[in-house]
Every structure is written in structure tokens, then in C-alpha cells.
PDB file of C-alpha atoms in Angstrom:
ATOM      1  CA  UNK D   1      -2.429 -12.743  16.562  1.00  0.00           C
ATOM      2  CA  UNK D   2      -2.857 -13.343  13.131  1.00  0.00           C
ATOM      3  CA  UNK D   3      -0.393 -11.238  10.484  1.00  0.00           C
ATOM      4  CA  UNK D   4       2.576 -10.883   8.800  1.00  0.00           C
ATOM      5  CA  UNK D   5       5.873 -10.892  10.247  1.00  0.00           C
ATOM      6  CA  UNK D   6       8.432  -9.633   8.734  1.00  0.00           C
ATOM      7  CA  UNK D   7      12.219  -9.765   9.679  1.00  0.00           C
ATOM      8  CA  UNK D   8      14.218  -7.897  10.132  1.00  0.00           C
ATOM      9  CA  UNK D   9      12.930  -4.322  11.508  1.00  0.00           C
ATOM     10  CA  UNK D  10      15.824  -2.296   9.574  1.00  0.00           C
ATOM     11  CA  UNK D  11      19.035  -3.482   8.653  1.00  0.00           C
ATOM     12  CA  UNK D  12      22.496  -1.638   7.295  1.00  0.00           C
ATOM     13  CA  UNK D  13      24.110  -3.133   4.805  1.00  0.00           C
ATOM     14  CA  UNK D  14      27.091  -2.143   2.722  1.00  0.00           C
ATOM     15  CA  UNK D  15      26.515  -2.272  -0.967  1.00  0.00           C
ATOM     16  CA  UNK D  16      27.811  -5.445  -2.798  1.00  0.00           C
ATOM     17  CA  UNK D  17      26.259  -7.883   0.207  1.00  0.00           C
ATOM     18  CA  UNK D  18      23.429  -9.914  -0.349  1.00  0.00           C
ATOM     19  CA  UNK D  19      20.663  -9.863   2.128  1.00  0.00           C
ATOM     20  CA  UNK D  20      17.195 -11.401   2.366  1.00  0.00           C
ATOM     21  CA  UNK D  21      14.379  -9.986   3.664  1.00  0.00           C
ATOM     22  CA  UNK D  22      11.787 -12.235   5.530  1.00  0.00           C
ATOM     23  CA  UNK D  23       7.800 -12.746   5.272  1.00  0.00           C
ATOM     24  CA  UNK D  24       5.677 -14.947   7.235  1.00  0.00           C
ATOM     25  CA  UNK D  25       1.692 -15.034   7.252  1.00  0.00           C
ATOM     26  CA  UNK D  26      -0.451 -16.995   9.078  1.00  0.00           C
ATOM     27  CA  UNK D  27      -3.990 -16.174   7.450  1.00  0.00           C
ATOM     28  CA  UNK D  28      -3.355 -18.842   4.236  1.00  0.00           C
ATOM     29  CA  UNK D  29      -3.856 -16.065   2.305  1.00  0.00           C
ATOM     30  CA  UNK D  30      -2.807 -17.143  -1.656  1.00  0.00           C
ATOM     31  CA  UNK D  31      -1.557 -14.058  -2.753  1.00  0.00           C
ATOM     32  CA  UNK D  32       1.224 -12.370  -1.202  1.00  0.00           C
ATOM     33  CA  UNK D  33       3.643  -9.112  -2.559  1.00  0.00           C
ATOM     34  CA  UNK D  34       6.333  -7.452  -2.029  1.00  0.00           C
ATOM     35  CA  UNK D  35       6.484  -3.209  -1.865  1.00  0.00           C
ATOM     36  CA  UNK D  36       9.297  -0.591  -1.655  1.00  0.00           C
ATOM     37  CA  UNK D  37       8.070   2.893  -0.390  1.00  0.00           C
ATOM     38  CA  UNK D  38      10.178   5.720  -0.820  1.00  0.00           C
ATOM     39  CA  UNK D  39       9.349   9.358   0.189  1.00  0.00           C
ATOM     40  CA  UNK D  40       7.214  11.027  -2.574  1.00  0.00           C
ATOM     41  CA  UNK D  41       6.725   8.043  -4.519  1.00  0.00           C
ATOM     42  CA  UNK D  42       3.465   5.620  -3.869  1.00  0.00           C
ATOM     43  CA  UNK D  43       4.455   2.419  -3.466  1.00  0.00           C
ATOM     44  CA  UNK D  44       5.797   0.018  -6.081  1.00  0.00           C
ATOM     45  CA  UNK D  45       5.326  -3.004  -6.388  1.00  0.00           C
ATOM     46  CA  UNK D  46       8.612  -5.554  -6.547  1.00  0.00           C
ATOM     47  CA  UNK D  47       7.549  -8.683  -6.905  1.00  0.00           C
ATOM     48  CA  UNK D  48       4.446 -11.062  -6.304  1.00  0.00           C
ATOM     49  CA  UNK D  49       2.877 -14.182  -5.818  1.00  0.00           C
ATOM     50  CA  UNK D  50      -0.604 -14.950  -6.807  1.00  0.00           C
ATOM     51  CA  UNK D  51       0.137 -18.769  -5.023  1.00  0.00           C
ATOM     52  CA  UNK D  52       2.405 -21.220  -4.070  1.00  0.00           C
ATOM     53  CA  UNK D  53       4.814 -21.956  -6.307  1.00  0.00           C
ATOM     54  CA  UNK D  54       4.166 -19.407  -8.616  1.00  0.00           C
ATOM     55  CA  UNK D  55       5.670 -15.426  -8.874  1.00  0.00           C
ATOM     56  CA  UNK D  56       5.420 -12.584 -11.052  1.00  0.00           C
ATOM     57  CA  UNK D  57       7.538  -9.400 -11.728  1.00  0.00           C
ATOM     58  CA  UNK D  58       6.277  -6.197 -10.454  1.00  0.00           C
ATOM     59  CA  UNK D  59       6.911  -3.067 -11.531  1.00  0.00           C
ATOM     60  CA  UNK D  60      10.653  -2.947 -10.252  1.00  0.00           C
ATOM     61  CA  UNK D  61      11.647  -6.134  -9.890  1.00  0.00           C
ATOM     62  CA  UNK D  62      15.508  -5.351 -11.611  1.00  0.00           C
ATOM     63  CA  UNK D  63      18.361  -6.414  -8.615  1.00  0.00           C
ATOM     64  CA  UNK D  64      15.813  -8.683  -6.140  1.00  0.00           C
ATOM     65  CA  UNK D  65      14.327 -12.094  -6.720  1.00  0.00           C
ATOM     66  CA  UNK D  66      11.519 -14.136  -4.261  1.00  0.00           C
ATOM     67  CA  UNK D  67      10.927 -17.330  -4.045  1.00  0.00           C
ATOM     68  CA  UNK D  68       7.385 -19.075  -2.422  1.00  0.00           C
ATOM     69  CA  UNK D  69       7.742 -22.806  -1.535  1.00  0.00           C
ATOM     70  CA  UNK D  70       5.000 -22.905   0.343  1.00  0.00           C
ATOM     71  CA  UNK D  71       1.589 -20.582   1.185  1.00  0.00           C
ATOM     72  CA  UNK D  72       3.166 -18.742   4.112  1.00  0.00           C
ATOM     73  CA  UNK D  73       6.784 -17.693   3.173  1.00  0.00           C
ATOM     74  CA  UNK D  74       8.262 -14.830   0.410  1.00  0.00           C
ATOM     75  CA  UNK D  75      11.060 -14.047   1.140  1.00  0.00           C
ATOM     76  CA  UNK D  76      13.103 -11.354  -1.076  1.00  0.00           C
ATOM     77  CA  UNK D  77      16.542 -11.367  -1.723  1.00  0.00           C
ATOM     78  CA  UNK D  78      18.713  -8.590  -3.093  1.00  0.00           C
ATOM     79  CA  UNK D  79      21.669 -10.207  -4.717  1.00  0.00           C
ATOM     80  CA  UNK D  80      24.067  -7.607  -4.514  1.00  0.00           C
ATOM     81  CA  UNK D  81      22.890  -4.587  -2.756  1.00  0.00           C
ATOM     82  CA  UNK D  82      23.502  -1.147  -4.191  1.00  0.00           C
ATOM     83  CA  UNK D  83      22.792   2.378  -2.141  1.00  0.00           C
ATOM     84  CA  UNK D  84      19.683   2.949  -4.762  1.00  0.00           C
ATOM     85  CA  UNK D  85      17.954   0.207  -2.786  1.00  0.00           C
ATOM     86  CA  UNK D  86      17.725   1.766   0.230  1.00  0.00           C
ATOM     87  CA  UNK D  87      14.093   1.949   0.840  1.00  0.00           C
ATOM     88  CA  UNK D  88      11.087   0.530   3.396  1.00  0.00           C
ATOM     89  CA  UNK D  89       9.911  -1.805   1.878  1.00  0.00           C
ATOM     90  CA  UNK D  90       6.597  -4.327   2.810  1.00  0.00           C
ATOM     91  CA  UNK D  91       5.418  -7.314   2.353  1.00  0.00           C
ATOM     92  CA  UNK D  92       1.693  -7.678   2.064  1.00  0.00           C
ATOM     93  CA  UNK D  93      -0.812 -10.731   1.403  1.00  0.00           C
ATOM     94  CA  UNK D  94      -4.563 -10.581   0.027  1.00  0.00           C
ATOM     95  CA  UNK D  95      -6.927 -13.503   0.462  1.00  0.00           C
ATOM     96  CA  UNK D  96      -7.644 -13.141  -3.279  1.00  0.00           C
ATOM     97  CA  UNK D  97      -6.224 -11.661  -6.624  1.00  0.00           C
ATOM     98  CA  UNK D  98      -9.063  -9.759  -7.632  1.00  0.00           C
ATOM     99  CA  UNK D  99     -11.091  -6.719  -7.052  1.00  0.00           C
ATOM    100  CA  UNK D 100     -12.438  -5.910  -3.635  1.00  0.00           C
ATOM    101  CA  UNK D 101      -9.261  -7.990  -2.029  1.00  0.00           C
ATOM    102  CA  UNK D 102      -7.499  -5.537   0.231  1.00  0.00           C
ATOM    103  CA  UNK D 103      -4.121  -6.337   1.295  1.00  0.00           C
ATOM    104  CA  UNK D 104      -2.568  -6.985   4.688  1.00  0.00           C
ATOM    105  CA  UNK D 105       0.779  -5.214   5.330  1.00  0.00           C
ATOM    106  CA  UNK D 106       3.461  -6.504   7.401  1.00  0.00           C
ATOM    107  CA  UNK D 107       5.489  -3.499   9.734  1.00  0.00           C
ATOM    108  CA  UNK D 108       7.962  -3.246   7.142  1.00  0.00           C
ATOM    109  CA  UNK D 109      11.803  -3.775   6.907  1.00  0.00           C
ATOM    110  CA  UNK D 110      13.504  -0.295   6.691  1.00  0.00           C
ATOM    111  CA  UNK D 111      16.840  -1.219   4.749  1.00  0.00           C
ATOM    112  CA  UNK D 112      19.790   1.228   3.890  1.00  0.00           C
ATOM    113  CA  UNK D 113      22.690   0.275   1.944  1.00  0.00           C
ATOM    114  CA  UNK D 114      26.035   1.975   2.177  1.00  0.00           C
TER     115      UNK D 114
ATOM    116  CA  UNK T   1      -0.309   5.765 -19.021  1.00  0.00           C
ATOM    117  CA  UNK T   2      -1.588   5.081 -15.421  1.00  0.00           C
ATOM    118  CA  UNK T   3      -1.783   7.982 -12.829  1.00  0.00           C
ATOM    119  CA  UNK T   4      -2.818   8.630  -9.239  1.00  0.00           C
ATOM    120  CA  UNK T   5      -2.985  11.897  -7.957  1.00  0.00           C
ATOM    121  CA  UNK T   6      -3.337  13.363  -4.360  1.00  0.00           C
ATOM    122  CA  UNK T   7      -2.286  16.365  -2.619  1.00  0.00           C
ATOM    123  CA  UNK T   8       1.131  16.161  -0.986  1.00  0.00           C
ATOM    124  CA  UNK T   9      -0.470  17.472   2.509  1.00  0.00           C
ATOM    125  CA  UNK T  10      -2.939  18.978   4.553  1.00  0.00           C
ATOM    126  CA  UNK T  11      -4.013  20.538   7.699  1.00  0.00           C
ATOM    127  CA  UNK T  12      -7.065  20.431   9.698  1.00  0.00           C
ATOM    128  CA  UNK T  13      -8.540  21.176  12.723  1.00  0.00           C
ATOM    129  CA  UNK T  14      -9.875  18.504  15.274  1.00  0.00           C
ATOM    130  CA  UNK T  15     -13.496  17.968  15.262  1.00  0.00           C
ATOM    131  CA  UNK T  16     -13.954  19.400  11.852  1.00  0.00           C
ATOM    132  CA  UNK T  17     -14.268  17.664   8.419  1.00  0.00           C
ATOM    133  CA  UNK T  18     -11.426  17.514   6.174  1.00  0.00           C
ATOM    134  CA  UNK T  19     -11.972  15.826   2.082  1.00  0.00           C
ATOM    135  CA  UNK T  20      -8.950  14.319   0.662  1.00  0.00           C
ATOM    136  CA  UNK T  21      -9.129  14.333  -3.242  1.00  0.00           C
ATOM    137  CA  UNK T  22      -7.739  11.608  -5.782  1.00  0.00           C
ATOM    138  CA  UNK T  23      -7.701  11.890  -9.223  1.00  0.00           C
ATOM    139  CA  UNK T  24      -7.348   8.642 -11.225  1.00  0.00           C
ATOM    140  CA  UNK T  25      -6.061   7.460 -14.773  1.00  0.00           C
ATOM    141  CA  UNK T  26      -5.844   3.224 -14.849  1.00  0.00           C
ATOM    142  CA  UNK T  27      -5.853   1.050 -17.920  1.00  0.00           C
ATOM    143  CA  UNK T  28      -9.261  -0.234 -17.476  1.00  0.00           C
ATOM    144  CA  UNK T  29     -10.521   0.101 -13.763  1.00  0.00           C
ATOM    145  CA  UNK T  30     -11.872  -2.571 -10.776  1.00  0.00           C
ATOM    146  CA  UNK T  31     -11.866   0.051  -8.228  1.00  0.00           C
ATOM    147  CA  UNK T  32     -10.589   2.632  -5.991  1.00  0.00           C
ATOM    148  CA  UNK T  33      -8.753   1.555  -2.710  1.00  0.00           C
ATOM    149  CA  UNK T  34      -8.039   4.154   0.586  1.00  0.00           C
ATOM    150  CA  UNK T  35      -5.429   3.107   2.864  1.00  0.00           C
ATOM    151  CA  UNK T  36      -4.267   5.065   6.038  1.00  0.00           C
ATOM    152  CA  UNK T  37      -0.832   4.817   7.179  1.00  0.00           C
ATOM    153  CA  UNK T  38       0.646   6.347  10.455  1.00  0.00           C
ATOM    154  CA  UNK T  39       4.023   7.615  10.345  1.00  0.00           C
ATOM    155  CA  UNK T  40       6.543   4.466  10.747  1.00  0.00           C
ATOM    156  CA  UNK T  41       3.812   2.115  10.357  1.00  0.00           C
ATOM    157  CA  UNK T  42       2.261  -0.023   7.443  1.00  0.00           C
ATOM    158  CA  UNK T  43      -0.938   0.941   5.549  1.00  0.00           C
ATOM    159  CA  UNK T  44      -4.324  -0.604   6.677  1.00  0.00           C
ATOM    160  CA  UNK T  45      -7.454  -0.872   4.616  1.00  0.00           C
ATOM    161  CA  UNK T  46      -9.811   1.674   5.091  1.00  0.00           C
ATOM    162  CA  UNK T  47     -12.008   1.153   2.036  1.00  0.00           C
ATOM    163  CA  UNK T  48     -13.025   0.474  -1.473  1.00  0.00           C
ATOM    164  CA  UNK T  49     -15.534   1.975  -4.437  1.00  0.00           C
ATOM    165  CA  UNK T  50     -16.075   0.590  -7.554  1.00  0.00           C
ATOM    166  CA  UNK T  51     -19.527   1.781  -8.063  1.00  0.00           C
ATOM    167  CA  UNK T  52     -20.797   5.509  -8.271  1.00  0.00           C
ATOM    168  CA  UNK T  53     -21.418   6.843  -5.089  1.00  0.00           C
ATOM    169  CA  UNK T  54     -20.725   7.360  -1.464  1.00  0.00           C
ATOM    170  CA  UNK T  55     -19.777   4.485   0.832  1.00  0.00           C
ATOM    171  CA  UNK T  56     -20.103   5.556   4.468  1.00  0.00           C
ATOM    172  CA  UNK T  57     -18.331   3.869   7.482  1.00  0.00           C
ATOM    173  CA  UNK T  58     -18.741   5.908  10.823  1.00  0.00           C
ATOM    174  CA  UNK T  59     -16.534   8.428  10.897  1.00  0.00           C
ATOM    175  CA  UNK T  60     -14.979   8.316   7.503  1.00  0.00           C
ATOM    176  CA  UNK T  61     -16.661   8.102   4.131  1.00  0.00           C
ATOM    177  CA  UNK T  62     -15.571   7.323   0.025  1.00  0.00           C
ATOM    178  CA  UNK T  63     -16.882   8.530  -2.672  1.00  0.00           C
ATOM    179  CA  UNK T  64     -16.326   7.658  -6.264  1.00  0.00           C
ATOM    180  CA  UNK T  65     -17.115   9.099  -9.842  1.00  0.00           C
ATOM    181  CA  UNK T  66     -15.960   6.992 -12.108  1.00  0.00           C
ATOM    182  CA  UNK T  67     -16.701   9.346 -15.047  1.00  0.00           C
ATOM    183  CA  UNK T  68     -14.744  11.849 -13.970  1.00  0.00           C
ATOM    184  CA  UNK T  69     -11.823   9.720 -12.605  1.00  0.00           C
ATOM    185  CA  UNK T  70     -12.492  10.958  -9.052  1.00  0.00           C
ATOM    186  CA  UNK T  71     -12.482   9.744  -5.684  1.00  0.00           C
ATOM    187  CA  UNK T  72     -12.691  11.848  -2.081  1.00  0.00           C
ATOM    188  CA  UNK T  73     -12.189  10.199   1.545  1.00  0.00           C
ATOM    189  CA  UNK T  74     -14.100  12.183   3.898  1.00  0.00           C
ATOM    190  CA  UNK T  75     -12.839  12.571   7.608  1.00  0.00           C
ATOM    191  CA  UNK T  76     -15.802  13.953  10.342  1.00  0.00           C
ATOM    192  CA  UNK T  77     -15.229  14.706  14.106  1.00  0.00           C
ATOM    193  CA  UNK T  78     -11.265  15.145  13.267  1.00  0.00           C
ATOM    194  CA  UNK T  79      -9.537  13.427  16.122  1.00  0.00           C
ATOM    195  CA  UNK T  80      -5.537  13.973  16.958  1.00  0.00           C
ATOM    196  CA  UNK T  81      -5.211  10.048  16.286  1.00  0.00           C
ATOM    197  CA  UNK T  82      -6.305  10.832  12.659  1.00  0.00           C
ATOM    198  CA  UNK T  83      -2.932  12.200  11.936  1.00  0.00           C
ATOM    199  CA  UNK T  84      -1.585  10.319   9.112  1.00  0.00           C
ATOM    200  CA  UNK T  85      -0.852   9.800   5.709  1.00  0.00           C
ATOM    201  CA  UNK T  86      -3.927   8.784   3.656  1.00  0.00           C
ATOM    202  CA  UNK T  87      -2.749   6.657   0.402  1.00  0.00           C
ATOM    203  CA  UNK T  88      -5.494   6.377  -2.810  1.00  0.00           C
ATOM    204  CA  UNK T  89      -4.654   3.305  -5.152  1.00  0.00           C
ATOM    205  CA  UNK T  90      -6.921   2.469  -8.518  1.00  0.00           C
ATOM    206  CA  UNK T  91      -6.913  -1.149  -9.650  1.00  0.00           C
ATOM    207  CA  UNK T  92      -6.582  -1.789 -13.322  1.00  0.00           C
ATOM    208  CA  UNK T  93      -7.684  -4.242 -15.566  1.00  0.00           C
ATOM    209  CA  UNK T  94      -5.270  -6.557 -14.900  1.00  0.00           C
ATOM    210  CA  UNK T  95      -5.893  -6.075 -10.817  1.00  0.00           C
ATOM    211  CA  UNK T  96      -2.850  -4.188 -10.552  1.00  0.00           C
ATOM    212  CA  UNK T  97      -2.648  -1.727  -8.224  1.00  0.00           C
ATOM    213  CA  UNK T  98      -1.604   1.835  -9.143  1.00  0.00           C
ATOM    214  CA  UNK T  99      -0.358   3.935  -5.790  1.00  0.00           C
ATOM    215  CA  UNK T 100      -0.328   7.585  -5.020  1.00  0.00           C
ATOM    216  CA  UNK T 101       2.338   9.136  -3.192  1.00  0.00           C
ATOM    217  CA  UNK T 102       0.177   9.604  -0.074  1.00  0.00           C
ATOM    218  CA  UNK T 103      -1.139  12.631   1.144  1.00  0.00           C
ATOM    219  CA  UNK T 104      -0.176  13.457   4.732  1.00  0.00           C
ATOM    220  CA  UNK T 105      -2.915  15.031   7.080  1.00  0.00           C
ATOM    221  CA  UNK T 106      -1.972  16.882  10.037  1.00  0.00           C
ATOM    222  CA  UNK T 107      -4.449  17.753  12.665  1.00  0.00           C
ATOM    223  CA  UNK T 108      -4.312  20.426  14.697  1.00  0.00           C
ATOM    224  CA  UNK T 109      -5.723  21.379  17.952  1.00  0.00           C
TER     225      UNK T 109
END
């Protein structure tokens, strides 16, 4: 079934360790993001990727950093995890960058950091 | 600056019509996105205005006034499986997406 996987499903970490959050889509979509939701906040975007080999800071991109080597990976990585962190946070692709190009949300990763 | 507001949450009865409002404020705008997410789940597409008007789709409907900053999604024939938080976002001129904080609908027999 076509998607995005993401990996892992939730994860505990204790603050200081670095940890990276996996992406995979299979519908060579170009652009592809990175969300945090927290409760009574909409969701913010981290980081993105309007195509391979290319990424952008979102609007809290301070304390993770992505990488996309290729169409269907973007993976995030949180250098040194502190508690403030601790979120759900989503990847999401979109087949284009511009209006009218809804995006396609992975199940999430729910993180917490100790 | 850019601003999205919903209603935190609401409660409805099934089979009747609830209207969830969004207010808007985007630096320039390329339209008004609806998402629905269920509790523990990720958001899916449910629809998207960028002209006046109302954009039907069975049982669920969007509606846009982009003078007023304004956007509604209509739910008919409430169902228990409609239970969920609804999330508005407004796309700017850069095709950023501003999100609201969701508002959660709760359906009651």
C-alpha cells in the first residue's frame, strides 16, 4: 500500500542522546516535511524538503537537522535530546510545493525525552 | 502576523449538522486547507478553497470568504465515526502552511 512509513511508533529517550527519526515514501512525491504536534498548538513545521538534495528550515527547526539523499528518505535527527522535545511529531510528503497540494501524513513517531 | 483560529471543541448529536468555524490572518493567501484527524492518528485531507464559495463533497462541505478571512466545514448526517479533531490551515504567499490548534468534535448519541 502506498504511504509513508515512519519508524519508530514512540520511543523514550533520556535527554542528552541523539536519536533519529525515520521517513520512507513510496509515491515519488518531491516534497516531503517534517511536523511536531503538541496539545493546543497546530502543528509546526520543523524542517522540509521541496526535493532531493535540497532542505529548508521550518518554523522550529533549533536542536534537529534532516538530511534527503534521495526522493524517498528524511530522516530527522535530534542531536542531543532535551525534555522540551517531547512531542508527536509527522512526517508528511506533497506531490507538489504549491497551492492545491495536500499533504500525506505518515502515523507519526510519539517521542518523550526524560 | 499570521493567525488561525478555531474553537477548541464541540459537541453534536448524530445525524444532525454541526459547522466548524476558522478564522484566518496569512501573509498573502493560496488557500484554505481542512484536515480531519482521529485521536492517535495522522491528519488526512479532507479539502481545499481558494475561491469564494461552497465546495460540497457528500457528506461534508467548505466554504470560504476570503474577504472576511473566513472558512466553515460543514458536517451532515453526524455519524459516531465522525468523532475527531478537525484541523483548518491557510497557505500563505510563500505556500507555507499556517495550522490551527484543531478543534475536537465529539458526537453524541
Amino acid at each position: 500500500i502506498a504511504g509513508i512509513t515512519q519508524a519508530p511508533t514512540s520511543q523514550i529517550l533520556a535527554a542528552g542522546r541523539r536519536m533519529t527519526l525515520r521517513c520512507t515514501q513510496d509515491m515519488r512525491h518531491n516534497a516531503m516535511y517534517w511536523y511536531r504536534q503538541d496539545l493546543g498548538l497546530g502543528l509546526r513545521l520543523i524542517h522540509y524538503s521541496n526535493t532531493a538534495g535540497t532542505t529548508g528550515k521550518g518554523e522550529v527547526p533549533d536542536g534537529y537537522s534532516v538530511s534527503r539523499a534521495n526522493t524517498d528518505d528524511f530522516p530527522l535527527t535530534l542531536a542531543s535530546a532535551v525534555p522540551s522535545q517531547t512531542s508527536v511529531y509527522f512526517c508528511a510528503s506533497s506531490d507538489g510545493t504549491g497551492a492545491n497540494s495536500p499533504l500525506h501524513f505518515g502515523n507519526g513517531t510519539r517521542l518523550t525525552v526524560t | 502576523g499570521q493567525n488561525i483560529d478555531q474553537p477548541t471543541e464541540m459537541t453534536a448529536t448524530e445525524g444532525a449538522i454541526v459547522q466548524i468555524n476558522c478564522t484566518y490572518q496569512t501573509s498573502g493567501f493560496n488557500g484554505l486547507f481542512w484536515y480531519q484527524q482521529h485521536a492517535g492518528e495522522a491528519p488526512t485531507f479532507l479539502s481545499y478553497n481558494v475561491l469564494d464559495g461552497l465546495e460540497e463533497k457528500g457528506r461534508f462541505s467548505s466554504f470560504l470568504s476570503r474577504s472576511k478571512g473566513y472558512s466553515y466545514l460543514l458536517l451532515k448526517e453526524l455519524q459516531m465515526k465522525d468523532s475527531a479533531s478537525y484541523l483548518c490551515a491557510g497557505m500563505d504567499s510563500n505556500y507555507q502552511l499556517i495550522w490551527g490548534a484543531g478543534t475536537k468534535l465529539i458526537i453524541k448519541p
